[in-house]
Coordinates of C-alpha atoms and ligand atoms in Angstrom, one line a residue:
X23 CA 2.1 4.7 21.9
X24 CA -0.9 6.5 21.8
X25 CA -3.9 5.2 19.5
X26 CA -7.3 6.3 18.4
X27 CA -10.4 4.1 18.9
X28 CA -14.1 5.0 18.5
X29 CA -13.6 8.6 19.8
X30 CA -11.0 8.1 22.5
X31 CA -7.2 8.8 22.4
X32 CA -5.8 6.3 24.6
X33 CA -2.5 3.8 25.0
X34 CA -2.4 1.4 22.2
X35 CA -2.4 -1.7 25.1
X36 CA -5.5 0.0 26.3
X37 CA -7.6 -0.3 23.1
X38 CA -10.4 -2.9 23.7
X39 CA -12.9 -4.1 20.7
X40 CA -15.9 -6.6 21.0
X41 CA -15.2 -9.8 19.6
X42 CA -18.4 -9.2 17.9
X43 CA -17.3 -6.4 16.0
X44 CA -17.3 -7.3 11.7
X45 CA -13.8 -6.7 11.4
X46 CA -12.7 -9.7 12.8
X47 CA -15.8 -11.6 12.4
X48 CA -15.9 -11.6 7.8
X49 CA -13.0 -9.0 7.5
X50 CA -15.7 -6.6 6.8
X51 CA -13.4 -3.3 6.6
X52 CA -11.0 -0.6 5.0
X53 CA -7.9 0.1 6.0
X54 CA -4.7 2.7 4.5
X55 CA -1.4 2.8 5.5
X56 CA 0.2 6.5 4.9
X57 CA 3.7 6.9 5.4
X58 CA 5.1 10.1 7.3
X59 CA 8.0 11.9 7.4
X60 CA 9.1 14.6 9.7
X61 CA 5.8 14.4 11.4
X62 CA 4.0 15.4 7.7
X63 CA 1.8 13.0 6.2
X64 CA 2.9 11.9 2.6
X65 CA 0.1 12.3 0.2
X66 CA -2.5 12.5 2.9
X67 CA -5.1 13.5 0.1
X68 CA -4.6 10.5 -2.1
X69 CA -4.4 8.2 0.9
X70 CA -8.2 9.6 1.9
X71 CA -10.1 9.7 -1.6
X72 CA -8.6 5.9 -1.7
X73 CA -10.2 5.4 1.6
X74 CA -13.1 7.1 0.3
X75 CA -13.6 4.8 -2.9
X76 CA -12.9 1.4 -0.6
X77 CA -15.5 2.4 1.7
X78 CA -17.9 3.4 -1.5
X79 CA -16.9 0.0 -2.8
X80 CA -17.9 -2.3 0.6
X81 CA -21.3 0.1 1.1
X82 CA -19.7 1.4 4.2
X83 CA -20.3 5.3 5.1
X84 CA -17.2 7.5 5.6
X85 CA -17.6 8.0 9.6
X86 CA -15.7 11.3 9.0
X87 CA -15.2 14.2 6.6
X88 CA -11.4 14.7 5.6
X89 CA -11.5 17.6 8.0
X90 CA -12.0 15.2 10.4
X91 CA -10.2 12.4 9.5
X92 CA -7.2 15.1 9.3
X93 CA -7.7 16.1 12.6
X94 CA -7.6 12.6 14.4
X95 CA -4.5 11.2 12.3
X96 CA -2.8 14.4 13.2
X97 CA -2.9 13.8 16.8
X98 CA -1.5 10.3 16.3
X99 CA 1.0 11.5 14.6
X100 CA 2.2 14.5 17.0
X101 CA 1.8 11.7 20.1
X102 CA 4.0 9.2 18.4
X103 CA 7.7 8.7 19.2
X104 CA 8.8 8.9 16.2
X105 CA 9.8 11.4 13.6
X106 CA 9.3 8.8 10.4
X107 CA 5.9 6.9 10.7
X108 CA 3.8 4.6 9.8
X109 CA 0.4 5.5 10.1
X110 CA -2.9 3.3 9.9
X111 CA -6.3 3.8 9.9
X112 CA -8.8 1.0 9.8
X113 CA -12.9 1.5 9.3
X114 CA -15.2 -1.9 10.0
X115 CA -18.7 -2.1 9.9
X116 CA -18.7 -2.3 13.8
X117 CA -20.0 -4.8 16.3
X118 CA -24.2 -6.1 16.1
X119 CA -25.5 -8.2 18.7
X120 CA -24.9 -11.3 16.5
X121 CA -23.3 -13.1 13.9
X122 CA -25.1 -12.7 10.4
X123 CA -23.6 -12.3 7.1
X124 CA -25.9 -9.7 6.0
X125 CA -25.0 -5.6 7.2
X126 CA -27.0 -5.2 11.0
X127 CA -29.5 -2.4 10.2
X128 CA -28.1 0.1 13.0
X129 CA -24.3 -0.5 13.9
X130 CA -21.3 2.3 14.4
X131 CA -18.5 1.7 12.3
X132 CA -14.8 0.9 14.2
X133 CA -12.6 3.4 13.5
X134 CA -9.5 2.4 14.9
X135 CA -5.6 4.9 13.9
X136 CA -2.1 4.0 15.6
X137 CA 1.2 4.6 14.0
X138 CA 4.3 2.8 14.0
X139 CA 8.0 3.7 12.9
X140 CA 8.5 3.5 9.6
X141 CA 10.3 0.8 8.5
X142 CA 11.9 1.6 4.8
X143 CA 14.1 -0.7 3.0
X144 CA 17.6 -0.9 4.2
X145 CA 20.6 0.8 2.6
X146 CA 21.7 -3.2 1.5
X147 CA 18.3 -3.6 -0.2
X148 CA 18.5 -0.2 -1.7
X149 CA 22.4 -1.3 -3.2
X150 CA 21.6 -4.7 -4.1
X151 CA 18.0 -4.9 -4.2
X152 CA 15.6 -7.8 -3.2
X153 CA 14.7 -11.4 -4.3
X154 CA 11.1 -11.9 -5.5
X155 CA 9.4 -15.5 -6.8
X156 CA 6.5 -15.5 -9.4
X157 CA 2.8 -17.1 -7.9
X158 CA -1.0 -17.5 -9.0
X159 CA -2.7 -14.8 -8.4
X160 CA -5.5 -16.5 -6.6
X161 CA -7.1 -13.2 -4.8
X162 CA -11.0 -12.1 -5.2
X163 CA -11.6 -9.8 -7.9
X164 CA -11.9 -6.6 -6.0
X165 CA -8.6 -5.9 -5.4
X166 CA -9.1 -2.5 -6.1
X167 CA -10.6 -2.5 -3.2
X168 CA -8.1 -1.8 0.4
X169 CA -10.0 -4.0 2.4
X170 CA -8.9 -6.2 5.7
X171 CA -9.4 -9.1 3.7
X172 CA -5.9 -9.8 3.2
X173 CA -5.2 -13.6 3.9
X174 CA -4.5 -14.3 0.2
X175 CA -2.3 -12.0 0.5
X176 CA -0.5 -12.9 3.6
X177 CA -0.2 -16.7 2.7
X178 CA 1.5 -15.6 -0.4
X179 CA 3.6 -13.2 0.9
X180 CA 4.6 -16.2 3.9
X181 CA 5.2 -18.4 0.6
X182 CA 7.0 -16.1 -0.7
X183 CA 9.0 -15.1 3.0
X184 CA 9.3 -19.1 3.4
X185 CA 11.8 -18.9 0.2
X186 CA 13.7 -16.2 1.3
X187 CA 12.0 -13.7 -1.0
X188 CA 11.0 -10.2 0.1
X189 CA 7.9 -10.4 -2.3
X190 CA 5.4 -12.7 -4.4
X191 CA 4.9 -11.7 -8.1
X192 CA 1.2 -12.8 -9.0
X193 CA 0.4 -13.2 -12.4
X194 CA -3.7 -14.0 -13.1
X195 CA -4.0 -15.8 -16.5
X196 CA -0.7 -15.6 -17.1
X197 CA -0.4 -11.6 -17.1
X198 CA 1.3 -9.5 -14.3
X199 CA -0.7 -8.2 -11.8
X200 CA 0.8 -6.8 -8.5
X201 CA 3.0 -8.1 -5.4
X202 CA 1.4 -9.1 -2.8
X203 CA 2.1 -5.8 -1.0
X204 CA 3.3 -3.6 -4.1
X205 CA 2.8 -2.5 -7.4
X206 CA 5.2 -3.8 -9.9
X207 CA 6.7 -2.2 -13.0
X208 CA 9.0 -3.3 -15.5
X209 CA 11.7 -1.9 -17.6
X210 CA 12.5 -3.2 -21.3
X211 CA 15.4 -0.9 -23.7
X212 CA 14.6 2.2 -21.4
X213 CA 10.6 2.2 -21.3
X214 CA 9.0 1.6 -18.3
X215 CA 5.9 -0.2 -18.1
X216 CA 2.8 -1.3 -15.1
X217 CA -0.4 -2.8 -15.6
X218 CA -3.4 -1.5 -15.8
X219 CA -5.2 0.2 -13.1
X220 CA -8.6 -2.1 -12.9
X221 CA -10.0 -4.5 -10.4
X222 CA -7.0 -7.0 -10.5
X223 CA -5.0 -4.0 -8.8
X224 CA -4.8 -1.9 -6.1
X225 CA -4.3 1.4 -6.8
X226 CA -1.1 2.2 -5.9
X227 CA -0.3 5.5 -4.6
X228 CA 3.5 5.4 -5.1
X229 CA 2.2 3.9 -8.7
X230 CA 0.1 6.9 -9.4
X231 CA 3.3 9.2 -8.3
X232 CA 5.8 7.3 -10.2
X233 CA 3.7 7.1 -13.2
X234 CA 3.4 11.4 -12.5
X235 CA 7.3 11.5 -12.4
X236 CA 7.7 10.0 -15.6
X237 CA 5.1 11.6 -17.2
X238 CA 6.7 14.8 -15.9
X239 CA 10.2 14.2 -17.0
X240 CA 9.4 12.9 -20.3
X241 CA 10.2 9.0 -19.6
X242 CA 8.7 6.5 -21.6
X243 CA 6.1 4.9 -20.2
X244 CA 3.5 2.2 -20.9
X245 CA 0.4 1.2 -18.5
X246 CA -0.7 -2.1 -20.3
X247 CA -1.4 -6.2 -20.0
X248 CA 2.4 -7.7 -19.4
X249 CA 2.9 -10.9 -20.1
X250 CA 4.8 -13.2 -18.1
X251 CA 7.2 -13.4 -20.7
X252 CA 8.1 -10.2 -20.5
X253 CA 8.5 -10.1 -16.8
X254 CA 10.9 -13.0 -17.0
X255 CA 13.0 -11.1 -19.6
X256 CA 12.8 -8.0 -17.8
X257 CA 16.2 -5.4 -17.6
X258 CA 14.6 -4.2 -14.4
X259 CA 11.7 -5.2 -12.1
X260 CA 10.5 -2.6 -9.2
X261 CA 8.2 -2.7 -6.5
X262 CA 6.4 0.6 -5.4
X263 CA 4.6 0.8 -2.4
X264 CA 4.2 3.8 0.7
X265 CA 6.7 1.8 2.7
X266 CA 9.0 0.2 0.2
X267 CA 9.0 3.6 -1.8
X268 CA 10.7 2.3 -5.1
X269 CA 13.0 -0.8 -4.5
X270 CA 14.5 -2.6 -7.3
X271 CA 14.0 -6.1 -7.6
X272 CA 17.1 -7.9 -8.2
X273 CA 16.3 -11.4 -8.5
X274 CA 13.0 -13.6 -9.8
X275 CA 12.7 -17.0 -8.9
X276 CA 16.6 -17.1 -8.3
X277 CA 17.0 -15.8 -11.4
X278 CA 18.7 -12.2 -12.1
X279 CA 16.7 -9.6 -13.2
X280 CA 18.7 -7.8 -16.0
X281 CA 22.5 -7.5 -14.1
X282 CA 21.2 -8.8 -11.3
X283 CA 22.0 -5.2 -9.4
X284 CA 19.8 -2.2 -9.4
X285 CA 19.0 -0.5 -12.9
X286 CA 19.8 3.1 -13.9
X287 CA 16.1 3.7 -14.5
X288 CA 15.3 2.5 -11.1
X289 CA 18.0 4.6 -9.4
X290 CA 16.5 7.7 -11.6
X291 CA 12.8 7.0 -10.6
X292 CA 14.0 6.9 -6.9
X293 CA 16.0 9.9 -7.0
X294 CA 13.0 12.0 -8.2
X295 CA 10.4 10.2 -6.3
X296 CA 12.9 11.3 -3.3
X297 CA 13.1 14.7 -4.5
X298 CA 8.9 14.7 -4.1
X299 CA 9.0 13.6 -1.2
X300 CA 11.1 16.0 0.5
X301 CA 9.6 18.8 -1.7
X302 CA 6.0 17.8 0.0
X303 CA 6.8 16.9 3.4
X304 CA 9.1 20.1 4.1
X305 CA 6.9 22.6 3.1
X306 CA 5.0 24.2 6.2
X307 CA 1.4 23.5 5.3
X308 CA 1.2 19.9 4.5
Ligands
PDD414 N1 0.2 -2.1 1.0 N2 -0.9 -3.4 -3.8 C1 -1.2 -4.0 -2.6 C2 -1.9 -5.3 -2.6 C3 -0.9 -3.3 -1.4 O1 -1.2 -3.9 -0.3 C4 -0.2 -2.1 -1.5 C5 0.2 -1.3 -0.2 C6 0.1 -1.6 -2.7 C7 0.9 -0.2 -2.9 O2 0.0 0.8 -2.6 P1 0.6 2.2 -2.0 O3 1.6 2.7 -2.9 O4 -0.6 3.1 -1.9 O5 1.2 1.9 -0.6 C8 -0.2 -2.3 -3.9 C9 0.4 -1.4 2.2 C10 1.6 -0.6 2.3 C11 0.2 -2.4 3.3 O6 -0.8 -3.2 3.2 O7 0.9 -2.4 4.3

């Protein structure tokens, strides 16, 4: 598998980085993940202007210009094996000499791309959807921010694993915030609603889509605090992210969400994020 690191295109096994480097010293970088299909990068532009604001956010400079950034992730992609991908770029603030907690004066960032094959959910998942269990949100308050700093999120998420669960629900003072790895909306009598988009969230860019879609097609659709009342007593429960797409949740704390099998809304939503998918990733000049 061929990877990108610090201006070289090289086998992933090859890629070397100083144990120096800020990345894995204070998890002092940005990352995306952008998923492809047919060798086409899915919202490529979205994925980038995210970058952009992350990198803004941690007062690191963009080491490239989207020209450039397109170029390199492009060459990952044609080098991979696989058709469907994967495809992640990470930025540190590089390797100094030294530890120290404050930014060296003169460092080069990390810039590190490799792609993997994409993983989507399985055609059981997409039938009977997956099992999720509530948690405390106990993140930073920056998670607007895609930064490497994901431990919170990864013990949650191995909480959440641990108990057979594809996903942990975090609420913050007792109002919904995100999965550990997804956006979350919810359905009540046919209206769909997600939180708001501030610093207890990331983002999402399948959020910003599915929120377009239903915008577009005239569904009813709330972005508002949600209590956790209402997620408990929720006809339907997704999770949106570039790898899970839209994936109903079916179960909360062993609970069933609505039926307990995947919504109509859901199976709507999916079916016209699917459709915009295929519309933007057939097209020649992607
Ligand atoms: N995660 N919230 C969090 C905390 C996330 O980590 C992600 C994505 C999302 C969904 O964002 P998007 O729709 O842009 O993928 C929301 C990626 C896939 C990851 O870390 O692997």
């Amino acid at each position: 598998m061929t990877a990108y690191l610090n201006g070289q295109f090289l086998p992933l096994e090859e890629a070397r980085i100083s144990p120096l480097d800020r990345g894995f010293l204070f998890a002092d970088g940005a990352y995306e993940v952008i998923p492809v299909y047919r060798r086409r990068p899915f919202l490529l532009d979205s994925h980038l202007a995210r970058l952009q604001r992350t990198l803004d956010g941690i007062a690191l400079p963009n080491p490239h210009t989207a020209g450039e950034w397109n170029e390199l992730l492009q060459r990952v992609i044609a080098d991979s094996a696989f058709a469907d991908q994967a495809l992640y770029l990470q930025v540190t603030r590089g390797a100094d000499g030294k530890r120290d907690h404050a930014f060296p004066s003169a460092v080069s960032p990390t810039v590190f791309i490799c792609s993997t094959a994409l993983v989507a959910p399985s055609a059981a998942q997409r039938e009977f959807g997956v099992a999720a269990r509530r948690a405390v949100d106990n993140r930073w308050l920056r998670c607007d921010l895609k930064t490497v700093a994901l431990l919170a999120n990864v013990l949650l998420r191995q909480q959440a694993s641990d108990a057979g669960c594809a996903e942990a629900i975090l609420l913050r003072d007792g109002l919904l915030t995100e999965g550990s790895s997804s956006n979350v909306f919810v359905v009540k009598d046919g209206v769909l609603a997600t939180p708001l988009r501030d610093h207890r969230i990331l983002a999402g860019i399948t959020r910003d889509l599915v929120l377009e879609l239903a915008a577009q097609q005239r569904m009813p659709c709330e972005v508002r605090d949600i209590s956790d009342a209402e997620l408990r007593s929720a006809d339907e429960l997704w999770l949106t992210s570039s790898t899970r797409e839209v994936l109903p949740i079916t179960s909360l704390d062993g609970q069933p969400v609505g039926t307990g099998r995947p919504g109509p809304v859901a199976r709507q939503m999916y079916d016209w994020y699917r459709a915009s998918r295929e519309q933007a990733t057939s097209s020649a000049d992607v």
